[in-house]
């Protein structure tokens, strides 16, 4: 059996299982296949098995794939934003998960073509104040939220976190639930701010338990990389 097919099937079962366990609606949980460093062929395979949303971290790598794959893929940018690449992100992606500054927001809004629907954006939060991690500190969140709400061509859909992996599941759930509560507060004000992008191959259970509705899964779909080349 094809590996990617098998993996996608397993993943679906895993998500169903945890959705049931934590009383969440299975159909509300969306999977973004993180395809950084994966080949065009692997992406096409996953697509042929029903996967529609893919996430990329590096603009140069992503743009090659986007230009060479003629399929109706929903592309998500999940990497660190560099100012000189913002216009490429604005023009080629449906979602951007990693806004951390007003400057990014302003530039994405500026370069988003009028003919495309607004770019869906998430603010990336650094919840543990981890050094060398992308994301804003919590106390700066509302200021950036209010700024983005004024912009017409980008639409604030929620928040994203990508914490270092810790061992203690309960600790993670406490931390993640805080993010869910913050999101609910935003959603009370703006109905379409409804997305919590949280959870990778190694914390699917904690993410679902905490109310994540967007999982970013790489290895559990495309298999573990044996080396980094
Ligand atoms: C690579 C990556 C993922 C996926 O991680 P896996 O362990 O492969 O599931 C998720 N989010 C971001 C931002 C990533 O860079």
PDB file of C-alpha atoms and ligand atoms in Angstrom:
ATOM      1  CA  UNK A   1       0.000   0.000   0.000  1.00  0.00           C
ATOM      2  CA  UNK A   2       1.150   3.537  -0.686  1.00  0.00           C
ATOM      3  CA  UNK A   3       2.631   5.114   2.400  1.00  0.00           C
ATOM      4  CA  UNK A   4       1.107   8.545   2.063  1.00  0.00           C
ATOM      5  CA  UNK A   5      -2.297   7.005   1.488  1.00  0.00           C
ATOM      6  CA  UNK A   6      -1.867   4.806   4.544  1.00  0.00           C
ATOM      7  CA  UNK A   7      -0.653   7.750   6.634  1.00  0.00           C
ATOM      8  CA  UNK A   8      -3.553   9.996   5.648  1.00  0.00           C
ATOM      9  CA  UNK A   9      -5.981   7.239   6.537  1.00  0.00           C
ATOM     10  CA  UNK A  10      -4.343   6.638   9.891  1.00  0.00           C
ATOM     11  CA  UNK A  11      -4.309  10.351  10.600  1.00  0.00           C
ATOM     12  CA  UNK A  12      -8.016  10.611   9.879  1.00  0.00           C
ATOM     13  CA  UNK A  13      -8.712   7.781  12.298  1.00  0.00           C
ATOM     14  CA  UNK A  14      -6.511   9.345  14.968  1.00  0.00           C
ATOM     15  CA  UNK A  15      -8.296  12.697  14.657  1.00  0.00           C
ATOM     16  CA  UNK A  16     -11.706  10.998  14.788  1.00  0.00           C
ATOM     17  CA  UNK A  17     -10.670   9.094  17.884  1.00  0.00           C
ATOM     18  CA  UNK A  18      -9.516  12.174  19.787  1.00  0.00           C
ATOM     19  CA  UNK A  19     -12.431  14.273  18.591  1.00  0.00           C
ATOM     20  CA  UNK A  20     -14.739  11.692  20.095  1.00  0.00           C
ATOM     21  CA  UNK A  21     -12.678  11.419  23.271  1.00  0.00           C
ATOM     22  CA  UNK A  22     -12.702  15.180  23.879  1.00  0.00           C
ATOM     23  CA  UNK A  23     -16.203  15.817  22.532  1.00  0.00           C
ATOM     24  CA  UNK A  24     -15.141  17.950  19.576  1.00  0.00           C
ATOM     25  CA  UNK A  25     -16.694  18.014  16.167  1.00  0.00           C
ATOM     26  CA  UNK A  26     -14.481  15.968  13.873  1.00  0.00           C
ATOM     27  CA  UNK A  27     -15.491  17.901  10.767  1.00  0.00           C
ATOM     28  CA  UNK A  28     -14.381  21.191  12.379  1.00  0.00           C
ATOM     29  CA  UNK A  29     -10.763  20.048  12.498  1.00  0.00           C
ATOM     30  CA  UNK A  30      -8.805  20.878   9.398  1.00  0.00           C
ATOM     31  CA  UNK A  31      -5.453  19.345   8.476  1.00  0.00           C
ATOM     32  CA  UNK A  32      -2.751  21.329   6.719  1.00  0.00           C
ATOM     33  CA  UNK A  33      -0.163  18.998   5.197  1.00  0.00           C
ATOM     34  CA  UNK A  34       3.195  20.635   5.884  1.00  0.00           C
ATOM     35  CA  UNK A  35       5.183  19.908   2.749  1.00  0.00           C
ATOM     36  CA  UNK A  36       8.465  21.733   3.368  1.00  0.00           C
ATOM     37  CA  UNK A  37      11.358  19.815   1.814  1.00  0.00           C
ATOM     38  CA  UNK A  38       8.907  17.351   0.241  1.00  0.00           C
ATOM     39  CA  UNK A  39       8.857  16.794  -3.497  1.00  0.00           C
ATOM     40  CA  UNK A  40       6.211  17.880  -5.959  1.00  0.00           C
ATOM     41  CA  UNK A  41       5.507  14.209  -6.492  1.00  0.00           C
ATOM     42  CA  UNK A  42       4.746  13.661  -2.806  1.00  0.00           C
ATOM     43  CA  UNK A  43       2.391  16.640  -2.788  1.00  0.00           C
ATOM     44  CA  UNK A  44       0.565  15.373  -5.876  1.00  0.00           C
ATOM     45  CA  UNK A  45       0.202  11.973  -4.239  1.00  0.00           C
ATOM     46  CA  UNK A  46      -1.300  13.417  -1.076  1.00  0.00           C
ATOM     47  CA  UNK A  47      -3.618  15.518  -3.233  1.00  0.00           C
ATOM     48  CA  UNK A  48      -4.751  12.476  -5.161  1.00  0.00           C
ATOM     49  CA  UNK A  49      -5.761  10.909  -1.849  1.00  0.00           C
ATOM     50  CA  UNK A  50      -7.933  13.882  -0.981  1.00  0.00           C
ATOM     51  CA  UNK A  51      -5.606  16.284   0.848  1.00  0.00           C
ATOM     52  CA  UNK A  52      -6.311  19.847  -0.340  1.00  0.00           C
ATOM     53  CA  UNK A  53      -4.461  22.237   2.001  1.00  0.00           C
ATOM     54  CA  UNK A  54      -0.660  22.350   2.066  1.00  0.00           C
ATOM     55  CA  UNK A  55       1.717  24.445   4.145  1.00  0.00           C
ATOM     56  CA  UNK A  56       5.173  25.715   3.222  1.00  0.00           C
ATOM     57  CA  UNK A  57       7.915  27.404   5.254  1.00  0.00           C
ATOM     58  CA  UNK A  58      10.293  28.782   2.650  1.00  0.00           C
ATOM     59  CA  UNK A  59       9.104  31.231   0.007  1.00  0.00           C
ATOM     60  CA  UNK A  60      11.573  30.276  -2.741  1.00  0.00           C
ATOM     61  CA  UNK A  61      10.852  26.595  -2.380  1.00  0.00           C
ATOM     62  CA  UNK A  62       7.113  27.180  -2.181  1.00  0.00           C
ATOM     63  CA  UNK A  63       6.889  29.358  -5.258  1.00  0.00           C
ATOM     64  CA  UNK A  64       8.522  26.673  -7.401  1.00  0.00           C
ATOM     65  CA  UNK A  65       5.939  24.168  -6.242  1.00  0.00           C
ATOM     66  CA  UNK A  66       3.018  26.548  -6.615  1.00  0.00           C
ATOM     67  CA  UNK A  67       4.045  27.407 -10.174  1.00  0.00           C
ATOM     68  CA  UNK A  68       4.609  23.806 -11.158  1.00  0.00           C
ATOM     69  CA  UNK A  69       1.562  22.105  -9.681  1.00  0.00           C
ATOM     70  CA  UNK A  70      -1.598  22.792 -11.611  1.00  0.00           C
ATOM     71  CA  UNK A  71      -4.059  21.572  -8.987  1.00  0.00           C
ATOM     72  CA  UNK A  72      -6.587  23.399  -6.881  1.00  0.00           C
ATOM     73  CA  UNK A  73      -4.470  23.499  -3.746  1.00  0.00           C
ATOM     74  CA  UNK A  74      -5.072  25.854  -0.854  1.00  0.00           C
ATOM     75  CA  UNK A  75      -1.569  27.083   0.013  1.00  0.00           C
ATOM     76  CA  UNK A  76      -0.665  28.132   3.549  1.00  0.00           C
ATOM     77  CA  UNK A  77       2.482  30.004   4.446  1.00  0.00           C
ATOM     78  CA  UNK A  78       3.671  28.846   7.892  1.00  0.00           C
ATOM     79  CA  UNK A  79       7.314  29.977   7.947  1.00  0.00           C
ATOM     80  CA  UNK A  80       9.025  33.052   9.248  1.00  0.00           C
ATOM     81  CA  UNK A  81       8.121  36.144   7.214  1.00  0.00           C
ATOM     82  CA  UNK A  82      10.956  38.119   5.645  1.00  0.00           C
ATOM     83  CA  UNK A  83      10.056  41.638   4.566  1.00  0.00           C
ATOM     84  CA  UNK A  84      11.602  41.251   1.115  1.00  0.00           C
ATOM     85  CA  UNK A  85       9.409  38.203   0.414  1.00  0.00           C
ATOM     86  CA  UNK A  86       6.104  39.590   1.644  1.00  0.00           C
ATOM     87  CA  UNK A  87       4.770  40.454  -1.792  1.00  0.00           C
ATOM     88  CA  UNK A  88       5.282  36.863  -2.984  1.00  0.00           C
ATOM     89  CA  UNK A  89       3.346  35.598   0.020  1.00  0.00           C
ATOM     90  CA  UNK A  90       0.554  38.120  -0.563  1.00  0.00           C
ATOM     91  CA  UNK A  91       0.172  37.098  -4.199  1.00  0.00           C
ATOM     92  CA  UNK A  92       0.446  33.313  -3.991  1.00  0.00           C
ATOM     93  CA  UNK A  93      -1.021  32.029  -0.758  1.00  0.00           C
ATOM     94  CA  UNK A  94      -4.542  31.713   0.632  1.00  0.00           C
ATOM     95  CA  UNK A  95      -3.397  31.802   4.257  1.00  0.00           C
ATOM     96  CA  UNK A  96      -0.450  33.206   6.204  1.00  0.00           C
ATOM     97  CA  UNK A  97       0.011  31.787   9.731  1.00  0.00           C
ATOM     98  CA  UNK A  98       2.957  33.765  10.956  1.00  0.00           C
ATOM     99  CA  UNK A  99       2.261  37.481  11.268  1.00  0.00           C
ATOM    100  CA  UNK A 100       4.244  38.976  14.121  1.00  0.00           C
ATOM    101  CA  UNK A 101       4.268  42.701  13.368  1.00  0.00           C
ATOM    102  CA  UNK A 102       2.242  45.632  12.067  1.00  0.00           C
ATOM    103  CA  UNK A 103       4.801  46.001   9.332  1.00  0.00           C
ATOM    104  CA  UNK A 104       4.076  42.486   8.007  1.00  0.00           C
ATOM    105  CA  UNK A 105       0.351  43.105   8.195  1.00  0.00           C
ATOM    106  CA  UNK A 106       0.627  46.406   6.407  1.00  0.00           C
ATOM    107  CA  UNK A 107       2.807  44.990   3.613  1.00  0.00           C
ATOM    108  CA  UNK A 108       0.657  41.888   3.110  1.00  0.00           C
ATOM    109  CA  UNK A 109      -2.358  44.152   2.821  1.00  0.00           C
ATOM    110  CA  UNK A 110      -0.551  46.449   0.409  1.00  0.00           C
ATOM    111  CA  UNK A 111       0.570  43.667  -1.931  1.00  0.00           C
ATOM    112  CA  UNK A 112      -2.556  41.480  -1.832  1.00  0.00           C
ATOM    113  CA  UNK A 113      -4.059  41.791  -5.338  1.00  0.00           C
ATOM    114  CA  UNK A 114      -7.556  43.282  -5.455  1.00  0.00           C
ATOM    115  CA  UNK A 115      -8.801  40.471  -7.660  1.00  0.00           C
ATOM    116  CA  UNK A 116      -8.067  37.818  -5.025  1.00  0.00           C
ATOM    117  CA  UNK A 117     -10.205  37.289  -1.940  1.00  0.00           C
ATOM    118  CA  UNK A 118      -8.666  38.740   1.238  1.00  0.00           C
ATOM    119  CA  UNK A 119      -5.632  36.847   2.524  1.00  0.00           C
ATOM    120  CA  UNK A 120      -6.530  34.838   5.637  1.00  0.00           C
ATOM    121  CA  UNK A 121      -4.008  35.618   8.344  1.00  0.00           C
ATOM    122  CA  UNK A 122      -3.116  34.324  11.784  1.00  0.00           C
ATOM    123  CA  UNK A 123      -1.021  36.039  14.411  1.00  0.00           C
ATOM    124  CA  UNK A 124       1.771  33.821  15.683  1.00  0.00           C
ATOM    125  CA  UNK A 125       2.166  33.927  19.452  1.00  0.00           C
ATOM    126  CA  UNK A 126       5.221  32.963  21.466  1.00  0.00           C
ATOM    127  CA  UNK A 127       3.429  31.626  24.535  1.00  0.00           C
ATOM    128  CA  UNK A 128       6.346  30.573  26.666  1.00  0.00           C
ATOM    129  CA  UNK A 129       8.473  33.606  25.873  1.00  0.00           C
ATOM    130  CA  UNK A 130      10.906  31.133  24.325  1.00  0.00           C
ATOM    131  CA  UNK A 131      14.152  32.636  23.084  1.00  0.00           C
ATOM    132  CA  UNK A 132      14.871  32.372  19.338  1.00  0.00           C
ATOM    133  CA  UNK A 133      11.257  31.528  18.613  1.00  0.00           C
ATOM    134  CA  UNK A 134       9.092  33.328  16.117  1.00  0.00           C
ATOM    135  CA  UNK A 135       5.953  34.933  17.501  1.00  0.00           C
ATOM    136  CA  UNK A 136       4.824  37.954  19.530  1.00  0.00           C
ATOM    137  CA  UNK A 137       4.424  38.052  23.280  1.00  0.00           C
ATOM    138  CA  UNK A 138       0.870  37.929  24.550  1.00  0.00           C
ATOM    139  CA  UNK A 139       0.791  41.450  25.936  1.00  0.00           C
ATOM    140  CA  UNK A 140       1.239  42.808  22.418  1.00  0.00           C
ATOM    141  CA  UNK A 141      -1.587  40.813  20.909  1.00  0.00           C
ATOM    142  CA  UNK A 142      -4.565  43.174  21.159  1.00  0.00           C
ATOM    143  CA  UNK A 143      -2.643  46.059  19.708  1.00  0.00           C
ATOM    144  CA  UNK A 144      -1.824  44.030  16.591  1.00  0.00           C
ATOM    145  CA  UNK A 145      -5.341  42.574  16.421  1.00  0.00           C
ATOM    146  CA  UNK A 146      -6.905  46.023  16.356  1.00  0.00           C
ATOM    147  CA  UNK A 147      -4.461  47.166  13.722  1.00  0.00           C
ATOM    148  CA  UNK A 148      -5.234  44.225  11.430  1.00  0.00           C
ATOM    149  CA  UNK A 149      -8.982  44.684  11.788  1.00  0.00           C
ATOM    150  CA  UNK A 150      -8.672  48.005   9.965  1.00  0.00           C
ATOM    151  CA  UNK A 151      -7.041  46.482   6.909  1.00  0.00           C
ATOM    152  CA  UNK A 152      -9.251  45.548   3.961  1.00  0.00           C
ATOM    153  CA  UNK A 153      -7.280  42.960   2.001  1.00  0.00           C
ATOM    154  CA  UNK A 154      -6.205  40.768   4.874  1.00  0.00           C
ATOM    155  CA  UNK A 155      -8.638  39.026   7.179  1.00  0.00           C
ATOM    156  CA  UNK A 156      -7.696  38.078  10.724  1.00  0.00           C
ATOM    157  CA  UNK A 157      -8.785  34.471  11.138  1.00  0.00           C
ATOM    158  CA  UNK A 158      -7.140  33.655  14.474  1.00  0.00           C
ATOM    159  CA  UNK A 159      -3.907  32.689  16.152  1.00  0.00           C
ATOM    160  CA  UNK A 160      -1.087  30.231  15.610  1.00  0.00           C
ATOM    161  CA  UNK A 161       1.393  28.726  18.013  1.00  0.00           C
ATOM    162  CA  UNK A 162       4.397  26.501  17.402  1.00  0.00           C
ATOM    163  CA  UNK A 163       5.926  25.821  20.838  1.00  0.00           C
ATOM    164  CA  UNK A 164       9.003  23.764  21.585  1.00  0.00           C
ATOM    165  CA  UNK A 165       8.063  20.213  22.342  1.00  0.00           C
ATOM    166  CA  UNK A 166       7.689  19.518  26.043  1.00  0.00           C
ATOM    167  CA  UNK A 167       7.078  16.185  27.640  1.00  0.00           C
ATOM    168  CA  UNK A 168       4.280  16.861  30.058  1.00  0.00           C
ATOM    169  CA  UNK A 169       0.938  16.477  28.303  1.00  0.00           C
ATOM    170  CA  UNK A 170      -1.079  18.120  31.085  1.00  0.00           C
ATOM    171  CA  UNK A 171       1.203  21.168  31.056  1.00  0.00           C
ATOM    172  CA  UNK A 172       0.715  21.458  27.334  1.00  0.00           C
ATOM    173  CA  UNK A 173      -3.049  21.231  27.606  1.00  0.00           C
ATOM    174  CA  UNK A 174      -3.128  24.014  30.226  1.00  0.00           C
ATOM    175  CA  UNK A 175      -0.999  26.203  27.993  1.00  0.00           C
ATOM    176  CA  UNK A 176      -2.972  25.427  24.842  1.00  0.00           C
ATOM    177  CA  UNK A 177      -6.321  25.989  26.508  1.00  0.00           C
ATOM    178  CA  UNK A 178      -5.238  29.519  27.343  1.00  0.00           C
ATOM    179  CA  UNK A 179      -4.854  30.096  23.611  1.00  0.00           C
ATOM    180  CA  UNK A 180      -8.313  28.728  23.001  1.00  0.00           C
ATOM    181  CA  UNK A 181      -9.806  31.132  25.549  1.00  0.00           C
ATOM    182  CA  UNK A 182      -8.038  34.046  23.896  1.00  0.00           C
ATOM    183  CA  UNK A 183      -9.381  32.987  20.534  1.00  0.00           C
ATOM    184  CA  UNK A 184     -12.930  32.764  21.918  1.00  0.00           C
ATOM    185  CA  UNK A 185     -12.612  36.329  23.178  1.00  0.00           C
ATOM    186  CA  UNK A 186     -11.612  37.503  19.728  1.00  0.00           C
ATOM    187  CA  UNK A 187     -14.398  35.494  18.146  1.00  0.00           C
ATOM    188  CA  UNK A 188     -16.958  37.186  20.370  1.00  0.00           C
ATOM    189  CA  UNK A 189     -15.981  40.449  18.761  1.00  0.00           C
ATOM    190  CA  UNK A 190     -15.450  39.228  15.204  1.00  0.00           C
ATOM    191  CA  UNK A 191     -17.228  36.090  14.104  1.00  0.00           C
ATOM    192  CA  UNK A 192     -14.765  35.129  11.389  1.00  0.00           C
ATOM    193  CA  UNK A 193     -11.800  35.121  13.780  1.00  0.00           C
ATOM    194  CA  UNK A 194     -12.368  31.447  14.437  1.00  0.00           C
ATOM    195  CA  UNK A 195      -9.115  29.570  13.857  1.00  0.00           C
ATOM    196  CA  UNK A 196      -6.643  28.075  16.292  1.00  0.00           C
ATOM    197  CA  UNK A 197      -3.654  26.768  14.317  1.00  0.00           C
ATOM    198  CA  UNK A 198      -2.033  24.468  16.812  1.00  0.00           C
ATOM    199  CA  UNK A 199      -0.695  20.942  16.812  1.00  0.00           C
ATOM    200  CA  UNK A 200       1.926  19.039  14.815  1.00  0.00           C
ATOM    201  CA  UNK A 201       2.592  15.327  14.343  1.00  0.00           C
ATOM    202  CA  UNK A 202       3.644  15.004  17.972  1.00  0.00           C
ATOM    203  CA  UNK A 203       0.897  16.766  19.865  1.00  0.00           C
ATOM    204  CA  UNK A 204      -2.282  15.886  18.052  1.00  0.00           C
ATOM    205  CA  UNK A 205      -4.056  14.746  21.193  1.00  0.00           C
ATOM    206  CA  UNK A 206      -3.146  17.821  23.250  1.00  0.00           C
ATOM    207  CA  UNK A 207      -4.115  20.092  20.386  1.00  0.00           C
ATOM    208  CA  UNK A 208      -7.533  18.535  19.886  1.00  0.00           C
ATOM    209  CA  UNK A 209      -8.165  18.394  23.635  1.00  0.00           C
ATOM    210  CA  UNK A 210      -7.519  22.134  23.771  1.00  0.00           C
ATOM    211  CA  UNK A 211      -9.851  23.060  20.937  1.00  0.00           C
ATOM    212  CA  UNK A 212      -7.453  23.410  18.018  1.00  0.00           C
ATOM    213  CA  UNK A 213      -9.258  23.395  14.695  1.00  0.00           C
ATOM    214  CA  UNK A 214      -6.219  23.551  12.415  1.00  0.00           C
ATOM    215  CA  UNK A 215      -3.501  20.920  12.694  1.00  0.00           C
ATOM    216  CA  UNK A 216      -0.212  21.354  10.834  1.00  0.00           C
ATOM    217  CA  UNK A 217       1.051  17.871  10.096  1.00  0.00           C
ATOM    218  CA  UNK A 218       4.275  17.005   8.284  1.00  0.00           C
ATOM    219  CA  UNK A 219       5.950  13.745   9.338  1.00  0.00           C
ATOM    220  CA  UNK A 220       2.774  11.839  10.117  1.00  0.00           C
ATOM    221  CA  UNK A 221       1.724  12.321   6.481  1.00  0.00           C
ATOM    222  CA  UNK A 222       4.983  12.254   4.541  1.00  0.00           C
ATOM    223  CA  UNK A 223       7.006  10.030   6.912  1.00  0.00           C
ATOM    224  CA  UNK A 224       9.964  10.958   9.003  1.00  0.00           C
ATOM    225  CA  UNK A 225      12.913  12.345   7.122  1.00  0.00           C
ATOM    226  CA  UNK A 226      15.908  10.057   7.400  1.00  0.00           C
ATOM    227  CA  UNK A 227      18.382  12.853   6.834  1.00  0.00           C
ATOM    228  CA  UNK A 228      18.344  16.591   6.343  1.00  0.00           C
ATOM    229  CA  UNK A 229      19.621  16.768   2.792  1.00  0.00           C
TER     230      UNK A 229
HETATM  231  C1  LIG B   1       7.459  21.557  10.086  1.00  0.00           C
HETATM  232  C2  LIG B   1       6.349  22.295  10.708  1.00  0.00           C
HETATM  233  C3  LIG B   1       5.196  21.628  11.149  1.00  0.00           C
HETATM  234  C4  LIG B   1       5.021  20.128  11.036  1.00  0.00           C
HETATM  235  O1  LIG B   1       5.788  19.434  11.939  1.00  0.00           O
HETATM  236  P1  LIG B   1       5.787  17.809  11.881  1.00  0.00           P
HETATM  237  O2  LIG B   1       6.492  17.417  13.117  1.00  0.00           O
HETATM  238  O3  LIG B   1       6.479  17.420  10.630  1.00  0.00           O
HETATM  239  O4  LIG B   1       4.339  17.398  11.896  1.00  0.00           O
HETATM  240  C5  LIG B   1       4.186  22.407  11.689  1.00  0.00           C
HETATM  241  N1  LIG B   1       4.280  23.747  11.793  1.00  0.00           N
HETATM  242  C6  LIG B   1       5.359  24.413  11.380  1.00  0.00           C
HETATM  243  C7  LIG B   1       5.413  25.893  11.519  1.00  0.00           C
HETATM  244  C8  LIG B   1       6.433  23.706  10.835  1.00  0.00           C
HETATM  245  O5  LIG B   1       7.523  24.383  10.435  1.00  0.00           O
END
